[in-house]
Amino acid sequence: MSRDEANTYFIGNPGHGIAKDFPEAVRDYDSFMIFFEKAFANRWLAQASYTAAYLRGNLAGLFRPETQQLDPNINSDFDLISLLPNRNGPLPGDRTHSIKVFGAKEFILPGNVSISVGGSYTARSGTPINVLGAHPQYLTGEVFILPRGEGGRTPWVHSIDTNVTAGFQLGKDKSVTFGVDIFNIFNFQAVTGVDSNYTFADVRPIAGGTMDDLPAAKGKLVYWDGKPFDDVDKNPNFGNPNGFQLPRQVRFNARVTF
């Protein structure tokens, strides 16, 4: 950490001891789950769950997703006092809602043949979107122009998967099974990430700001030297997708037991 904008550094624990004037590192996770399970009986089973969760704080963890920085315990989160504003809020892994439903059924056919059919549905609400700018010393994506998560959220991600397995009993302790798994059977292509860099220019954060404060006409966003921001420096790709749900995948499998 540095109190003089990177001229000198010291090592400490934010909010404690030598670094007690820095904000304490916070990463709080709270959740509530409702779970239903029908154990395997009469050749079928089912499970369903709903989770409401909240992940809030000012520290994403050992990995910093905003800049892809992997420097455990020494990333840039608390390096400079000028980087501290607007860092509290929903963290990258925050998904408010998660739904999981799974069911399977086994059918016994003549000739020592069994067919198992299973399916699942999963849904997750989107992750928070940040509004980032550049810092004159730490460069792209280091300045939280607006409070963390103020840019909205990515859309829900849905997936329906299925499995069909055929088994053949060849003897008391011998069997052969063939199966196929299809993931994301309807080939949903939800957006999972967007470009969060509002500008690549060096700008100052708008403490407690909102999306309405960003246009140059508002005059609240300024360059690092204090001059009013010019919309010509806005990243044209800001808010556009840069990540998508995995496409449909098919997996075949075979197993021999003896």
Short mmCIF file of N, CA and C in Angstrom, two decimals, residues 55-185:
data_model
loop_
_atom_site.label_atom_id
_atom_site.label_comp_id
_atom_site.label_asym_id
_atom_site.label_seq_id
_atom_site.Cartn_x
_atom_site.Cartn_y
_atom_site.Cartn_z
N LEU A 55 -23.25 -11.50 -2.21
CA LEU A 55 -21.81 -11.42 -2.04
C LEU A 55 -21.40 -9.96 -2.18
N ARG A 56 -21.04 -9.35 -1.07
CA ARG A 56 -20.75 -7.91 -1.06
C ARG A 56 -19.38 -7.65 -0.45
N GLY A 57 -18.79 -6.53 -0.82
CA GLY A 57 -17.53 -6.13 -0.21
C GLY A 57 -16.71 -5.24 -1.11
N ASN A 58 -15.40 -5.17 -0.83
CA ASN A 58 -14.48 -4.36 -1.63
C ASN A 58 -13.28 -5.16 -2.11
N LEU A 59 -13.35 -6.47 -1.96
CA LEU A 59 -12.23 -7.33 -2.35
C LEU A 59 -12.77 -8.57 -3.05
N ALA A 60 -12.45 -8.72 -4.33
CA ALA A 60 -12.95 -9.86 -5.10
C ALA A 60 -12.29 -11.17 -4.65
N GLY A 61 -11.07 -11.09 -4.16
CA GLY A 61 -10.37 -12.30 -3.73
C GLY A 61 -8.93 -12.29 -4.20
N LEU A 62 -8.33 -13.46 -4.31
CA LEU A 62 -6.93 -13.56 -4.72
C LEU A 62 -6.75 -13.23 -6.20
N PHE A 63 -7.84 -13.31 -6.96
CA PHE A 63 -7.83 -12.99 -8.39
C PHE A 63 -8.71 -11.77 -8.61
N ARG A 64 -8.24 -10.82 -9.41
CA ARG A 64 -9.00 -9.61 -9.67
C ARG A 64 -9.58 -9.67 -11.07
N PRO A 65 -10.87 -10.05 -11.21
CA PRO A 65 -11.46 -10.27 -12.54
C PRO A 65 -11.47 -9.03 -13.43
N GLU A 66 -11.58 -7.84 -12.85
CA GLU A 66 -11.69 -6.63 -13.67
C GLU A 66 -10.49 -6.43 -14.59
N THR A 67 -9.31 -6.84 -14.14
CA THR A 67 -8.10 -6.66 -14.95
C THR A 67 -7.36 -7.98 -15.18
N GLN A 68 -7.98 -9.09 -14.78
CA GLN A 68 -7.35 -10.41 -14.93
C GLN A 68 -6.04 -10.51 -14.15
N GLN A 69 -5.94 -9.78 -13.05
CA GLN A 69 -4.71 -9.78 -12.26
C GLN A 69 -4.70 -10.93 -11.26
N LEU A 70 -3.69 -11.77 -11.35
CA LEU A 70 -3.52 -12.89 -10.43
C LEU A 70 -2.23 -12.70 -9.65
N ASP A 71 -2.33 -11.91 -8.59
CA ASP A 71 -1.22 -11.67 -7.67
C ASP A 71 -1.76 -11.85 -6.25
N PRO A 72 -1.90 -13.08 -5.79
CA PRO A 72 -2.55 -13.33 -4.49
C PRO A 72 -1.98 -12.48 -3.35
N ASN A 73 -2.89 -11.76 -2.70
CA ASN A 73 -2.59 -10.93 -1.53
C ASN A 73 -1.78 -9.67 -1.83
N ILE A 74 -1.39 -9.46 -3.08
CA ILE A 74 -0.66 -8.22 -3.42
C ILE A 74 -1.23 -7.59 -4.68
N ASN A 75 -2.51 -7.83 -4.99
CA ASN A 75 -3.08 -7.17 -6.17
C ASN A 75 -3.32 -5.69 -5.87
N SER A 76 -3.92 -4.99 -6.81
CA SER A 76 -3.95 -3.52 -6.74
C SER A 76 -5.08 -2.95 -5.90
N ASP A 77 -5.91 -3.78 -5.28
CA ASP A 77 -7.11 -3.28 -4.62
C ASP A 77 -6.86 -2.20 -3.58
N PHE A 78 -5.78 -2.28 -2.82
CA PHE A 78 -5.53 -1.31 -1.76
C PHE A 78 -4.20 -0.57 -1.97
N ASP A 79 -3.67 -0.60 -3.18
CA ASP A 79 -2.34 -0.04 -3.41
C ASP A 79 -2.28 1.48 -3.19
N LEU A 80 -3.25 2.21 -3.77
CA LEU A 80 -3.21 3.66 -3.74
C LEU A 80 -4.49 4.22 -3.13
N ILE A 81 -4.37 5.31 -2.42
CA ILE A 81 -5.55 5.96 -1.85
C ILE A 81 -6.49 6.44 -2.96
N SER A 82 -5.94 6.85 -4.09
CA SER A 82 -6.76 7.35 -5.18
C SER A 82 -7.58 6.25 -5.86
N LEU A 83 -7.25 4.99 -5.57
CA LEU A 83 -7.99 3.87 -6.16
C LEU A 83 -9.12 3.38 -5.25
N LEU A 84 -9.23 3.90 -4.05
CA LEU A 84 -10.17 3.35 -3.07
C LEU A 84 -11.63 3.73 -3.28
N PRO A 85 -11.98 4.90 -3.82
CA PRO A 85 -13.40 5.26 -3.92
C PRO A 85 -14.21 4.27 -4.76
N ASN A 86 -15.45 4.08 -4.36
CA ASN A 86 -16.46 3.32 -5.10
C ASN A 86 -16.20 1.81 -5.17
N ARG A 87 -15.34 1.28 -4.31
CA ARG A 87 -15.02 -0.15 -4.41
C ARG A 87 -15.98 -1.05 -3.63
N ASN A 88 -16.83 -0.48 -2.81
CA ASN A 88 -17.78 -1.30 -2.06
C ASN A 88 -19.03 -1.58 -2.91
N GLY A 89 -19.50 -2.82 -2.85
CA GLY A 89 -20.70 -3.18 -3.58
C GLY A 89 -20.73 -4.65 -3.91
N PRO A 90 -21.62 -5.06 -4.82
CA PRO A 90 -21.71 -6.48 -5.20
C PRO A 90 -20.45 -6.93 -5.93
N LEU A 91 -19.87 -8.02 -5.46
CA LEU A 91 -18.62 -8.53 -6.03
C LEU A 91 -18.88 -9.37 -7.27
N PRO A 92 -17.84 -9.65 -8.08
CA PRO A 92 -18.04 -10.33 -9.36
C PRO A 92 -18.81 -11.65 -9.28
N GLY A 93 -18.67 -12.40 -8.19
CA GLY A 93 -19.36 -13.69 -8.08
C GLY A 93 -20.77 -13.59 -7.53
N ASP A 94 -21.30 -12.39 -7.37
CA ASP A 94 -22.62 -12.21 -6.77
C ASP A 94 -23.71 -12.59 -7.76
N ARG A 95 -24.45 -13.65 -7.45
CA ARG A 95 -25.63 -14.06 -8.22
C ARG A 95 -26.78 -14.16 -7.24
N THR A 96 -27.75 -13.31 -7.37
CA THR A 96 -28.82 -13.22 -6.38
C THR A 96 -29.68 -14.48 -6.36
N HIS A 97 -29.96 -15.05 -7.52
CA HIS A 97 -30.87 -16.20 -7.59
C HIS A 97 -30.21 -17.37 -8.31
N SER A 98 -30.39 -18.57 -7.76
CA SER A 98 -29.94 -19.80 -8.42
C SER A 98 -31.02 -20.86 -8.25
N ILE A 99 -31.36 -21.52 -9.35
CA ILE A 99 -32.40 -22.56 -9.35
C ILE A 99 -31.81 -23.82 -9.98
N LYS A 100 -32.03 -24.96 -9.32
CA LYS A 100 -31.56 -26.24 -9.84
C LYS A 100 -32.66 -27.28 -9.68
N VAL A 101 -32.97 -27.99 -10.76
CA VAL A 101 -33.98 -29.06 -10.74
C VAL A 101 -33.40 -30.26 -11.47
N PHE A 102 -33.51 -31.44 -10.85
CA PHE A 102 -32.95 -32.65 -11.46
C PHE A 102 -33.89 -33.82 -11.20
N GLY A 103 -34.03 -34.68 -12.21
CA GLY A 103 -34.84 -35.88 -12.05
C GLY A 103 -34.31 -37.00 -12.91
N ALA A 104 -34.54 -38.25 -12.49
CA ALA A 104 -34.08 -39.41 -13.24
C ALA A 104 -35.03 -40.58 -13.01
N LYS A 105 -35.15 -41.42 -14.03
CA LYS A 105 -36.05 -42.57 -13.97
C LYS A 105 -35.38 -43.75 -14.66
N GLU A 106 -35.51 -44.94 -14.05
CA GLU A 106 -34.95 -46.16 -14.62
C GLU A 106 -36.08 -47.06 -15.08
N PHE A 107 -35.93 -47.61 -16.28
CA PHE A 107 -36.91 -48.53 -16.85
C PHE A 107 -36.26 -49.90 -17.05
N ILE A 108 -36.92 -50.95 -16.58
CA ILE A 108 -36.42 -52.32 -16.74
C ILE A 108 -37.15 -52.97 -17.91
N LEU A 109 -36.36 -53.45 -18.89
CA LEU A 109 -36.91 -54.07 -20.08
C LEU A 109 -36.57 -55.55 -20.10
N PRO A 110 -37.27 -56.32 -20.91
CA PRO A 110 -36.94 -57.75 -21.01
C PRO A 110 -35.51 -57.97 -21.51
N GLY A 111 -34.96 -59.10 -21.19
CA GLY A 111 -33.63 -59.46 -21.67
C GLY A 111 -32.52 -58.82 -20.89
N ASN A 112 -32.75 -58.56 -19.59
CA ASN A 112 -31.73 -57.95 -18.73
C ASN A 112 -31.23 -56.60 -19.26
N VAL A 113 -32.15 -55.84 -19.79
CA VAL A 113 -31.82 -54.52 -20.33
C VAL A 113 -32.49 -53.45 -19.47
N SER A 114 -31.76 -52.40 -19.18
CA SER A 114 -32.32 -51.26 -18.42
C SER A 114 -32.02 -49.97 -19.17
N ILE A 115 -32.95 -49.04 -19.09
CA ILE A 115 -32.79 -47.72 -19.69
C ILE A 115 -32.97 -46.68 -18.58
N SER A 116 -32.00 -45.80 -18.45
CA SER A 116 -32.08 -44.70 -17.47
C SER A 116 -32.16 -43.38 -18.22
N VAL A 117 -33.10 -42.55 -17.82
CA VAL A 117 -33.30 -41.26 -18.44
C VAL A 117 -33.24 -40.19 -17.35
N GLY A 118 -32.46 -39.16 -17.57
CA GLY A 118 -32.34 -38.08 -16.60
C GLY A 118 -32.34 -36.73 -17.27
N GLY A 119 -32.70 -35.72 -16.53
CA GLY A 119 -32.70 -34.36 -17.06
C GLY A 119 -32.52 -33.35 -15.94
N SER A 120 -32.00 -32.20 -16.28
CA SER A 120 -31.81 -31.15 -15.29
C SER A 120 -32.06 -29.79 -15.91
N TYR A 121 -32.48 -28.87 -15.06
CA TYR A 121 -32.66 -27.47 -15.45
C TYR A 121 -31.94 -26.61 -14.42
N THR A 122 -31.07 -25.74 -14.89
CA THR A 122 -30.38 -24.81 -13.99
C THR A 122 -30.57 -23.39 -14.51
N ALA A 123 -30.70 -22.47 -13.59
CA ALA A 123 -30.85 -21.06 -13.95
C ALA A 123 -30.12 -20.22 -12.92
N ARG A 124 -29.42 -19.20 -13.38
CA ARG A 124 -28.69 -18.30 -12.49
C ARG A 124 -28.90 -16.87 -12.95
N SER A 125 -29.19 -15.99 -12.02
CA SER A 125 -29.31 -14.58 -12.38
C SER A 125 -27.94 -14.01 -12.70
N GLY A 126 -27.91 -12.84 -13.31
CA GLY A 126 -26.68 -12.28 -13.82
C GLY A 126 -25.75 -11.73 -12.75
N THR A 127 -24.53 -11.43 -13.18
CA THR A 127 -23.51 -10.86 -12.30
C THR A 127 -23.44 -9.35 -12.49
N PRO A 128 -22.93 -8.63 -11.48
CA PRO A 128 -22.90 -7.17 -11.57
C PRO A 128 -21.93 -6.66 -12.64
N ILE A 129 -22.28 -5.50 -13.21
CA ILE A 129 -21.46 -4.84 -14.23
C ILE A 129 -20.87 -3.57 -13.63
N ASN A 130 -19.58 -3.40 -13.77
CA ASN A 130 -18.91 -2.20 -13.27
C ASN A 130 -18.72 -1.17 -14.38
N VAL A 131 -18.39 0.04 -13.97
CA VAL A 131 -18.10 1.13 -14.91
C VAL A 131 -16.69 1.60 -14.58
N LEU A 132 -15.74 1.26 -15.45
CA LEU A 132 -14.32 1.44 -15.13
C LEU A 132 -13.64 2.45 -16.03
N GLY A 133 -12.60 3.06 -15.49
CA GLY A 133 -11.74 3.95 -16.25
C GLY A 133 -10.29 3.63 -15.97
N ALA A 134 -9.40 4.40 -16.59
CA ALA A 134 -7.97 4.16 -16.44
C ALA A 134 -7.37 5.08 -15.38
N HIS A 135 -6.24 4.64 -14.84
CA HIS A 135 -5.49 5.40 -13.84
C HIS A 135 -4.13 5.75 -14.46
N PRO A 136 -3.61 6.96 -14.23
CA PRO A 136 -2.36 7.36 -14.90
C PRO A 136 -1.17 6.47 -14.59
N GLN A 137 -1.17 5.81 -13.42
CA GLN A 137 -0.05 4.93 -13.09
C GLN A 137 -0.41 3.45 -13.20
N TYR A 138 -1.65 3.12 -12.89
CA TYR A 138 -2.05 1.71 -12.87
C TYR A 138 -2.83 1.28 -14.12
N LEU A 139 -3.09 2.22 -15.00
CA LEU A 139 -3.61 1.98 -16.35
C LEU A 139 -5.06 1.47 -16.37
N THR A 140 -5.39 0.67 -17.40
CA THR A 140 -6.77 0.35 -17.74
C THR A 140 -7.51 -0.43 -16.65
N GLY A 141 -8.78 -0.05 -16.44
CA GLY A 141 -9.68 -0.82 -15.60
C GLY A 141 -9.45 -0.71 -14.12
N GLU A 142 -8.66 0.25 -13.67
CA GLU A 142 -8.34 0.34 -12.24
C GLU A 142 -9.21 1.33 -11.48
N VAL A 143 -9.82 2.28 -12.17
CA VAL A 143 -10.63 3.29 -11.50
C VAL A 143 -12.11 2.89 -11.59
N PHE A 144 -12.77 2.78 -10.44
CA PHE A 144 -14.21 2.56 -10.41
C PHE A 144 -14.88 3.93 -10.55
N ILE A 145 -15.26 4.27 -11.77
CA ILE A 145 -15.88 5.57 -12.01
C ILE A 145 -17.15 5.72 -11.18
N LEU A 146 -17.94 4.67 -11.14
CA LEU A 146 -19.17 4.62 -10.35
C LEU A 146 -19.03 3.52 -9.30
N PRO A 147 -19.87 3.54 -8.26
CA PRO A 147 -19.80 2.47 -7.26
C PRO A 147 -19.90 1.09 -7.90
N ARG A 148 -19.22 0.15 -7.31
CA ARG A 148 -19.17 -1.23 -7.81
C ARG A 148 -20.58 -1.74 -8.12
N GLY A 149 -20.76 -2.29 -9.32
CA GLY A 149 -22.04 -2.88 -9.72
C GLY A 149 -23.08 -1.90 -10.22
N GLU A 150 -22.74 -0.62 -10.33
CA GLU A 150 -23.72 0.40 -10.71
C GLU A 150 -24.12 0.28 -12.19
N GLY A 151 -23.36 -0.47 -12.98
CA GLY A 151 -23.65 -0.60 -14.41
C GLY A 151 -24.75 -1.58 -14.75
N GLY A 152 -25.41 -2.17 -13.74
CA GLY A 152 -26.48 -3.14 -13.99
C GLY A 152 -25.98 -4.56 -13.83
N ARG A 153 -26.65 -5.48 -14.50
CA ARG A 153 -26.28 -6.90 -14.40
C ARG A 153 -26.41 -7.58 -15.76
N THR A 154 -25.63 -8.63 -15.92
CA THR A 154 -25.78 -9.47 -17.11
C THR A 154 -27.10 -10.24 -17.01
N PRO A 155 -27.61 -10.77 -18.12
CA PRO A 155 -28.89 -11.49 -18.07
C PRO A 155 -28.79 -12.85 -17.39
N TRP A 156 -29.95 -13.43 -17.12
CA TRP A 156 -30.01 -14.78 -16.57
C TRP A 156 -29.36 -15.77 -17.54
N VAL A 157 -28.83 -16.84 -16.98
CA VAL A 157 -28.27 -17.94 -17.78
C VAL A 157 -29.09 -19.20 -17.47
N HIS A 158 -29.68 -19.78 -18.51
CA HIS A 158 -30.49 -21.00 -18.37
C HIS A 158 -29.82 -22.15 -19.12
N SER A 159 -29.96 -23.35 -18.59
CA SER A 159 -29.43 -24.53 -19.26
C SER A 159 -30.31 -25.74 -18.96
N ILE A 160 -30.59 -26.51 -19.99
CA ILE A 160 -31.33 -27.77 -19.84
C ILE A 160 -30.42 -28.88 -20.36
N ASP A 161 -30.12 -29.85 -19.50
CA ASP A 161 -29.24 -30.96 -19.85
C ASP A 161 -30.02 -32.27 -19.75
N THR A 162 -29.57 -33.27 -20.48
CA THR A 162 -30.24 -34.56 -20.43
C THR A 162 -29.24 -35.70 -20.57
N ASN A 163 -29.67 -36.87 -20.12
CA ASN A 163 -28.83 -38.06 -20.19
C ASN A 163 -29.69 -39.27 -20.46
N VAL A 164 -29.21 -40.14 -21.34
CA VAL A 164 -29.87 -41.43 -21.60
C VAL A 164 -28.79 -42.51 -21.55
N THR A 165 -29.00 -43.54 -20.73
CA THR A 165 -28.03 -44.63 -20.59
C THR A 165 -28.74 -45.97 -20.72
N ALA A 166 -28.17 -46.83 -21.54
CA ALA A 166 -28.69 -48.19 -21.72
C ALA A 166 -27.72 -49.17 -21.08
N GLY A 167 -28.24 -50.08 -20.25
CA GLY A 167 -27.40 -51.08 -19.59
C GLY A 167 -27.79 -52.49 -19.96
N PHE A 168 -26.79 -53.34 -20.11
CA PHE A 168 -27.02 -54.74 -20.47
C PHE A 168 -26.32 -55.61 -19.42
N GLN A 169 -27.08 -56.46 -18.75
CA GLN A 169 -26.54 -57.36 -17.74
C GLN A 169 -26.06 -58.64 -18.43
N LEU A 170 -24.75 -58.91 -18.43
CA LEU A 170 -24.18 -60.05 -19.11
C LEU A 170 -23.99 -61.25 -18.20
N GLY A 171 -24.08 -61.02 -16.92
CA GLY A 171 -23.91 -62.09 -15.95
C GLY A 171 -24.12 -61.53 -14.57
N LYS A 172 -23.84 -62.36 -13.55
CA LYS A 172 -24.08 -61.93 -12.18
C LYS A 172 -23.30 -60.66 -11.83
N ASP A 173 -22.03 -60.60 -12.26
CA ASP A 173 -21.18 -59.46 -11.92
C ASP A 173 -20.65 -58.76 -13.17
N LYS A 174 -21.29 -58.95 -14.29
CA LYS A 174 -20.80 -58.35 -15.53
C LYS A 174 -21.92 -57.55 -16.19
N SER A 175 -21.56 -56.34 -16.64
CA SER A 175 -22.54 -55.51 -17.33
C SER A 175 -21.83 -54.55 -18.25
N VAL A 176 -22.59 -54.07 -19.24
CA VAL A 176 -22.09 -53.08 -20.19
C VAL A 176 -23.12 -51.96 -20.27
N THR A 177 -22.66 -50.72 -20.23
CA THR A 177 -23.57 -49.58 -20.36
C THR A 177 -23.06 -48.64 -21.45
N PHE A 178 -24.00 -48.07 -22.18
CA PHE A 178 -23.71 -47.06 -23.19
C PHE A 178 -24.60 -45.85 -22.91
N GLY A 179 -24.03 -44.67 -22.97
CA GLY A 179 -24.82 -43.49 -22.65
C GLY A 179 -24.46 -42.28 -23.48
N VAL A 180 -25.34 -41.30 -23.45
CA VAL A 180 -25.10 -40.03 -24.11
C VAL A 180 -25.58 -38.91 -23.19
N ASP A 181 -24.74 -37.91 -23.01
CA ASP A 181 -25.07 -36.71 -22.23
C ASP A 181 -25.14 -35.53 -23.18
N ILE A 182 -26.19 -34.76 -23.09
CA ILE A 182 -26.31 -33.55 -23.90
C ILE A 182 -26.43 -32.36 -22.95
N PHE A 183 -25.46 -31.46 -23.02
CA PHE A 183 -25.45 -30.28 -22.17
C PHE A 183 -25.94 -29.07 -22.97
N ASN A 184 -26.79 -28.28 -22.34
CA ASN A 184 -27.40 -27.12 -23.02
C ASN A 184 -28.08 -27.56 -24.31
N ILE A 185 -29.02 -28.47 -24.16
CA ILE A 185 -29.63 -29.13 -25.31
C ILE A 185 -30.29 -28.15 -26.28
#
